[in-house]
Tab-separated table of C-alpha atoms in Angstrom:
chain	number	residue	atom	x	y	z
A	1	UNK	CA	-18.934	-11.696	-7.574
A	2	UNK	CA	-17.297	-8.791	-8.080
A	3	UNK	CA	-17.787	-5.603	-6.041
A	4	UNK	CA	-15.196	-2.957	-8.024
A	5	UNK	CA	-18.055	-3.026	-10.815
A	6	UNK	CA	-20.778	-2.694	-7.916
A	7	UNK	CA	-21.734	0.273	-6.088
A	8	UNK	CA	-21.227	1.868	-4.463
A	9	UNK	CA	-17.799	0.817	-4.443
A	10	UNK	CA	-17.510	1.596	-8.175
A	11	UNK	CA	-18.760	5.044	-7.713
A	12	UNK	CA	-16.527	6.116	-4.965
A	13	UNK	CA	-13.030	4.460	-6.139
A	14	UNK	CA	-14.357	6.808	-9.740
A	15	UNK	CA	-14.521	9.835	-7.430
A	16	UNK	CA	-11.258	9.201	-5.680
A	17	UNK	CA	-9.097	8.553	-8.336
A	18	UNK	CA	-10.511	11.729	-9.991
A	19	UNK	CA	-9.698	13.482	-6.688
A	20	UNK	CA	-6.413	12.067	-6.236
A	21	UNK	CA	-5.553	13.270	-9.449
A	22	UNK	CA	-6.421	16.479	-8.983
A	23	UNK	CA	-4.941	17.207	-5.390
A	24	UNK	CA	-1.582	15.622	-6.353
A	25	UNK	CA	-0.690	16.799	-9.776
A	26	UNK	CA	1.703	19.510	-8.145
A	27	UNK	CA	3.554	16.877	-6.045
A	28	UNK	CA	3.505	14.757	-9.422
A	29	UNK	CA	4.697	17.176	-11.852
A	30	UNK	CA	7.751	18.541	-8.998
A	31	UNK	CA	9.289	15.039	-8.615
A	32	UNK	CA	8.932	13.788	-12.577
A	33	UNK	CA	9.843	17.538	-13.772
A	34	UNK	CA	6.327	17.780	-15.543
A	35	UNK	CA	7.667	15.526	-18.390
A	36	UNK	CA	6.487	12.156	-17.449
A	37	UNK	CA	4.544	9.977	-14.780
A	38	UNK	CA	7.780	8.019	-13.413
A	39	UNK	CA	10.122	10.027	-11.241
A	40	UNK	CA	13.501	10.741	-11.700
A	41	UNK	CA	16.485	9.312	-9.981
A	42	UNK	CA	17.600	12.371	-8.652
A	43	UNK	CA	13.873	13.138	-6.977
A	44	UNK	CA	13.943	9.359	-5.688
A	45	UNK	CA	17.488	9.753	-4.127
A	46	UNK	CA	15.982	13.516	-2.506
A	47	UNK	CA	13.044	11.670	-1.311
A	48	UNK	CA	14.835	8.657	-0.120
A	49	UNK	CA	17.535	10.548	2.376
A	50	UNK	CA	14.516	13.046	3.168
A	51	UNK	CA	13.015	10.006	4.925
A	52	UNK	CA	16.092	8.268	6.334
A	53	UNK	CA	16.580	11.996	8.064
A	54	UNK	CA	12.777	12.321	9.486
A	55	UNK	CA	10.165	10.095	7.876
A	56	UNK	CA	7.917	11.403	10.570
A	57	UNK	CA	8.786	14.847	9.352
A	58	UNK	CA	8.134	13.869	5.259
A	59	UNK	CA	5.122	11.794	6.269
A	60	UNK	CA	3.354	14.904	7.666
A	61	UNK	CA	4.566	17.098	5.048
A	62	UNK	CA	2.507	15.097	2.826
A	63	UNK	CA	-0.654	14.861	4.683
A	64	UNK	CA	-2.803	16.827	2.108
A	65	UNK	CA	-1.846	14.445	-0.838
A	66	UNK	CA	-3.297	10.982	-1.715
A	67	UNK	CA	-0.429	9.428	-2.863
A	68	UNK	CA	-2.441	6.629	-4.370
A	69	UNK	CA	-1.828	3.375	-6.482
A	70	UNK	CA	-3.692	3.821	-9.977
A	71	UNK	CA	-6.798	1.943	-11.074
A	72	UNK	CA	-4.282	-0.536	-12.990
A	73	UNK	CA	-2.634	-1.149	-9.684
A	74	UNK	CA	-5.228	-1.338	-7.784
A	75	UNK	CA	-7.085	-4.104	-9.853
A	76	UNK	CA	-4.083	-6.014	-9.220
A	77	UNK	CA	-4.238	-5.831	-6.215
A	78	UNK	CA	-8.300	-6.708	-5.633
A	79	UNK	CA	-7.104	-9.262	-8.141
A	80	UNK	CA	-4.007	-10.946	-6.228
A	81	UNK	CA	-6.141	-10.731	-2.611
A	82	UNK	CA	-9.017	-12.765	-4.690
A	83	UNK	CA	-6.178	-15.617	-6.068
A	84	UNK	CA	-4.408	-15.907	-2.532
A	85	UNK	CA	-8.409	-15.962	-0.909
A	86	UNK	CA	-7.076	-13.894	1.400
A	87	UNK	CA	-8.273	-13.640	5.232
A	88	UNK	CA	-6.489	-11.370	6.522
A	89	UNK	CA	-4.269	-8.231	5.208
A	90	UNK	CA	-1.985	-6.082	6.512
A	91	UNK	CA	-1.023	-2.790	4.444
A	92	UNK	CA	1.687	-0.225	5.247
A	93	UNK	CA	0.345	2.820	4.540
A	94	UNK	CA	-3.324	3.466	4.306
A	95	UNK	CA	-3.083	7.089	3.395
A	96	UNK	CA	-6.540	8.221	2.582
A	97	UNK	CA	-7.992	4.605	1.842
A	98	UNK	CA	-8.128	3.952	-2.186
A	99	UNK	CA	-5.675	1.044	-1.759
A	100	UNK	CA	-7.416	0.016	1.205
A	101	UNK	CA	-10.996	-0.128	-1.089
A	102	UNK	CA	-9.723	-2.156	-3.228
A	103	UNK	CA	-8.327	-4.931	-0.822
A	104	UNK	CA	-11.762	-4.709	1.302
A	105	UNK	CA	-13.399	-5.426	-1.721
A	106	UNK	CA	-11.607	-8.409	-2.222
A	107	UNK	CA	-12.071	-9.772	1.281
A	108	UNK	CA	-16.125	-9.145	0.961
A	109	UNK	CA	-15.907	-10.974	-2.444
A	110	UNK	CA	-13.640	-13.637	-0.638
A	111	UNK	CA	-16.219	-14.298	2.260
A	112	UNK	CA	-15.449	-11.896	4.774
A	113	UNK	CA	-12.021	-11.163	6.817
A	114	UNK	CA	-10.232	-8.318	8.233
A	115	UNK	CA	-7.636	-5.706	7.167
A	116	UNK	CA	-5.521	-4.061	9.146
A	117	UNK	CA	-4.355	-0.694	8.099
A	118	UNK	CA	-1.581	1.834	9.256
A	119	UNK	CA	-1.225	5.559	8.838
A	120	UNK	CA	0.600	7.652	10.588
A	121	UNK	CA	-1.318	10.796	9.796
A	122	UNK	CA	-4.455	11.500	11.846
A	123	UNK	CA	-6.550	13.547	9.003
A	124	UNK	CA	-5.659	10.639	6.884
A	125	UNK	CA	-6.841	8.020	9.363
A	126	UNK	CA	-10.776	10.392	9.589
A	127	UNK	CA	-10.740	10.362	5.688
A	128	UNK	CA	-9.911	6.853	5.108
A	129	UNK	CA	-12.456	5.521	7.608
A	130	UNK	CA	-14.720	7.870	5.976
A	131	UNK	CA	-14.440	6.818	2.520
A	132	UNK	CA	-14.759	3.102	3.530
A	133	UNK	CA	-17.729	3.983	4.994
A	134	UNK	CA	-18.700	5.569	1.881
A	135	UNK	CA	-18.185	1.812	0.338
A	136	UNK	CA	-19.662	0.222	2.633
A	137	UNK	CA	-16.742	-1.598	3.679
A	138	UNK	CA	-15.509	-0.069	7.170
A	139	UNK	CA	-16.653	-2.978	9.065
A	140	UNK	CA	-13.535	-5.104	7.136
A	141	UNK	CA	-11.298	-2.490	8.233
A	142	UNK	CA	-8.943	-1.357	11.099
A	143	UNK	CA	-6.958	1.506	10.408
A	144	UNK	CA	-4.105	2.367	12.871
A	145	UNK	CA	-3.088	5.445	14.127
A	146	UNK	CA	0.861	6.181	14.546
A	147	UNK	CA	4.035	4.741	13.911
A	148	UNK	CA	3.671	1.171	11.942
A	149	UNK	CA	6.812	0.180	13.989
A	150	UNK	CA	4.648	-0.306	16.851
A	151	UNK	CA	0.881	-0.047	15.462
A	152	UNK	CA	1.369	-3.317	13.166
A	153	UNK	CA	3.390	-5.328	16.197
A	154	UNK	CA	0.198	-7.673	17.019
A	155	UNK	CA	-1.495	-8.351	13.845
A	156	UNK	CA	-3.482	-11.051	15.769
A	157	UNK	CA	-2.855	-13.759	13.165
A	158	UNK	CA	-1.196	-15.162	9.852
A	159	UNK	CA	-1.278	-12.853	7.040
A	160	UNK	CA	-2.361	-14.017	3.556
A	161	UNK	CA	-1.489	-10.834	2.183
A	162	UNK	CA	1.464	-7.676	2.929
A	163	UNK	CA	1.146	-4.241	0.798
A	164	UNK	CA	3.828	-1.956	1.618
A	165	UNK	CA	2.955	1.473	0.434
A	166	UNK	CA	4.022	4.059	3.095
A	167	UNK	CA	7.269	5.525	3.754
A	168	UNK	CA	10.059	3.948	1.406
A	169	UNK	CA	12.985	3.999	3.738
A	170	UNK	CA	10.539	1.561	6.372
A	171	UNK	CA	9.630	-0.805	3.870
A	172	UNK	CA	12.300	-3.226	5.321
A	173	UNK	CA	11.943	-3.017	8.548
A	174	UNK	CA	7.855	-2.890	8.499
A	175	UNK	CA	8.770	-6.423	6.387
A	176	UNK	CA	10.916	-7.785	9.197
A	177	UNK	CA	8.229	-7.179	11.713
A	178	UNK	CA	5.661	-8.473	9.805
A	179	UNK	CA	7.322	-11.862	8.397
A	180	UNK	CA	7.347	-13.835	11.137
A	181	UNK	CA	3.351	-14.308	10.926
A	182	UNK	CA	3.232	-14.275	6.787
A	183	UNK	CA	1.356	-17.296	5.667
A	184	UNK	CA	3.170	-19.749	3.833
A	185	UNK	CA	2.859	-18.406	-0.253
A	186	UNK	CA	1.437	-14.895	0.986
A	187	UNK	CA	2.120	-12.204	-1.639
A	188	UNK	CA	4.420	-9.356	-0.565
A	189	UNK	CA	3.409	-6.255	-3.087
A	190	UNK	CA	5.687	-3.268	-2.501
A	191	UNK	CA	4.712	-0.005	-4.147
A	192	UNK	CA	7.661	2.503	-4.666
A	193	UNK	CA	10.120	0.104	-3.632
A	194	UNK	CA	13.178	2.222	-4.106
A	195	UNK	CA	15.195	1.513	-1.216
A	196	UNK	CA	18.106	-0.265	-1.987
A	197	UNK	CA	17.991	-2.532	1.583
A	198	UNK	CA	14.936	-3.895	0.926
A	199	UNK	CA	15.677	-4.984	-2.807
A	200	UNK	CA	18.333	-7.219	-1.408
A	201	UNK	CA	16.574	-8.361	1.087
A	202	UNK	CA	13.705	-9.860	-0.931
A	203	UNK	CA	16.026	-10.383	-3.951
A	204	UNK	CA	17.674	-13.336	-2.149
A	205	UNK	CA	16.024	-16.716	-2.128
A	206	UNK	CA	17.745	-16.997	1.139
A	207	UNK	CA	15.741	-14.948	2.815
A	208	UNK	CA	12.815	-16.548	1.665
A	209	UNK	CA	11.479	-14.905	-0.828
A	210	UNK	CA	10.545	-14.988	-4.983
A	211	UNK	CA	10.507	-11.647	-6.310
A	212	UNK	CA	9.983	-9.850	-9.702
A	213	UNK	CA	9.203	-6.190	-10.962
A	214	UNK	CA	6.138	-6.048	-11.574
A	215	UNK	CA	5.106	-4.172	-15.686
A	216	UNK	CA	2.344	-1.980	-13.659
A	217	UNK	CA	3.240	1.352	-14.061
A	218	UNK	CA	6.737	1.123	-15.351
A	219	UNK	CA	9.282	3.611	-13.257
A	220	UNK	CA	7.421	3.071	-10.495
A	221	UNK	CA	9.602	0.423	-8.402
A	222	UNK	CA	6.597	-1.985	-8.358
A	223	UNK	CA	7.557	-5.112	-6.917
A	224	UNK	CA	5.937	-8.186	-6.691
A	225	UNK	CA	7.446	-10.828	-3.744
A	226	UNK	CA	6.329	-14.234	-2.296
A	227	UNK	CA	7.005	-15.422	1.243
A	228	UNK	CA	7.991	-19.368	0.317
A	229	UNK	CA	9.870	-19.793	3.952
């Protein structure tokens, strides 16, 4: 079983991607300097103290953009929520839902379960819940409006699986919050993970955690982190 090929999830990742593309390619082209699809250091520092100075303030500046994982990335993810038969999932960051498709598709093809979401933009929130309805997968699916500092506080259970995609200076802190109810072995996939804090932080076995960079689209600051306790 395997809903990505089915539709009409199929169809309307397809469309998204496409639209994605085409919405962000300004944003793309400003912070890689047109030349390449991985930023530069000097655009990731910008961003980076942009955030630690008003993430609320970046986060809505940003509103009409996707800022979505790729196909490659999001296979891996479908794929990683299928290996860990995942339950429940908590992402960072829901923007305008492509990441959250292809995690809902893994909890249909793993029996059912529920995802919790968090986006601090409101149009983002209408478009997400509209293109999971579009999938036919809303009914997995709670998306939550505001600040993931408080929105993700009660997740209402252990978590099998973490994606941190939303504002890079929070990753760390969204981690902390969440950690205490991460299921022994759950993956931890950050996207963008640029910040410096969290690195460390999930770079020492003390802590409790296995990390390695993930190869999916190198320059990208994909890492790839288990919670072993």
């Amino acid at each position: 079983m395997n809903k990505l090929i089915a539709f009409p999830v199929r169809g309307a990742l397809n469309r998204l991607h496409r639209d994605a593309e085409s919405s962000d390619r300004a944003l793309i082209d400003a912070v890689t300097g047109g030349l390449s699809a991985v930023p530069s250091g000097e655009a990731i520092a910008d961003m980076m103290a942009e955030e630690e100075a008003d993430y609320r303030g970046v986060c809505h500046g940003l509103s009409g953009n996707f800022l979505s994982v790729s196909p490659a990335y999001g296979r891996f993810l479908y794929m990683t929520a299928r290996a860990c038969k995942a339950r429940r999932i908590v992402e960072f960051g829901s923007s305008m839902g492509i990441s959250t498709i292809y995690l809902a598709s893994a909890l249909r093809d793993n029996g059912g379960g529920k995802l919790i979401g968090s986006e601090i933009e409101t149009s983002k929130v209408v478009r997400a819940q509209f293109h999971l309805g579009a999938a036919e997968l809303g009914d997995l699916v709670e998306i939550r409006e505001g600040d993931a500092l408080e929105t993700l506080k009660d997740v209402g259970g252990p978590v099998d699986l973490l994606l941190l995609d939303g504002a890079l200076s929070l990753y760390l802190p969204v981690l902390k919050l969440i950690e205490p109810h991460l299921a022994p072995g759950a993956p931890v996939l950050a996207e963008n993970a640029f910040a410096s804090d969290y690195l460390t932080y999930v770079g020492d076995p003390r802590n409790g955690y296995l990390t390695l960079p993930l190869p999916i689209d190198p320059g990208h600051g994909n890492v790839y982190s288990v919670w072993v306790g």
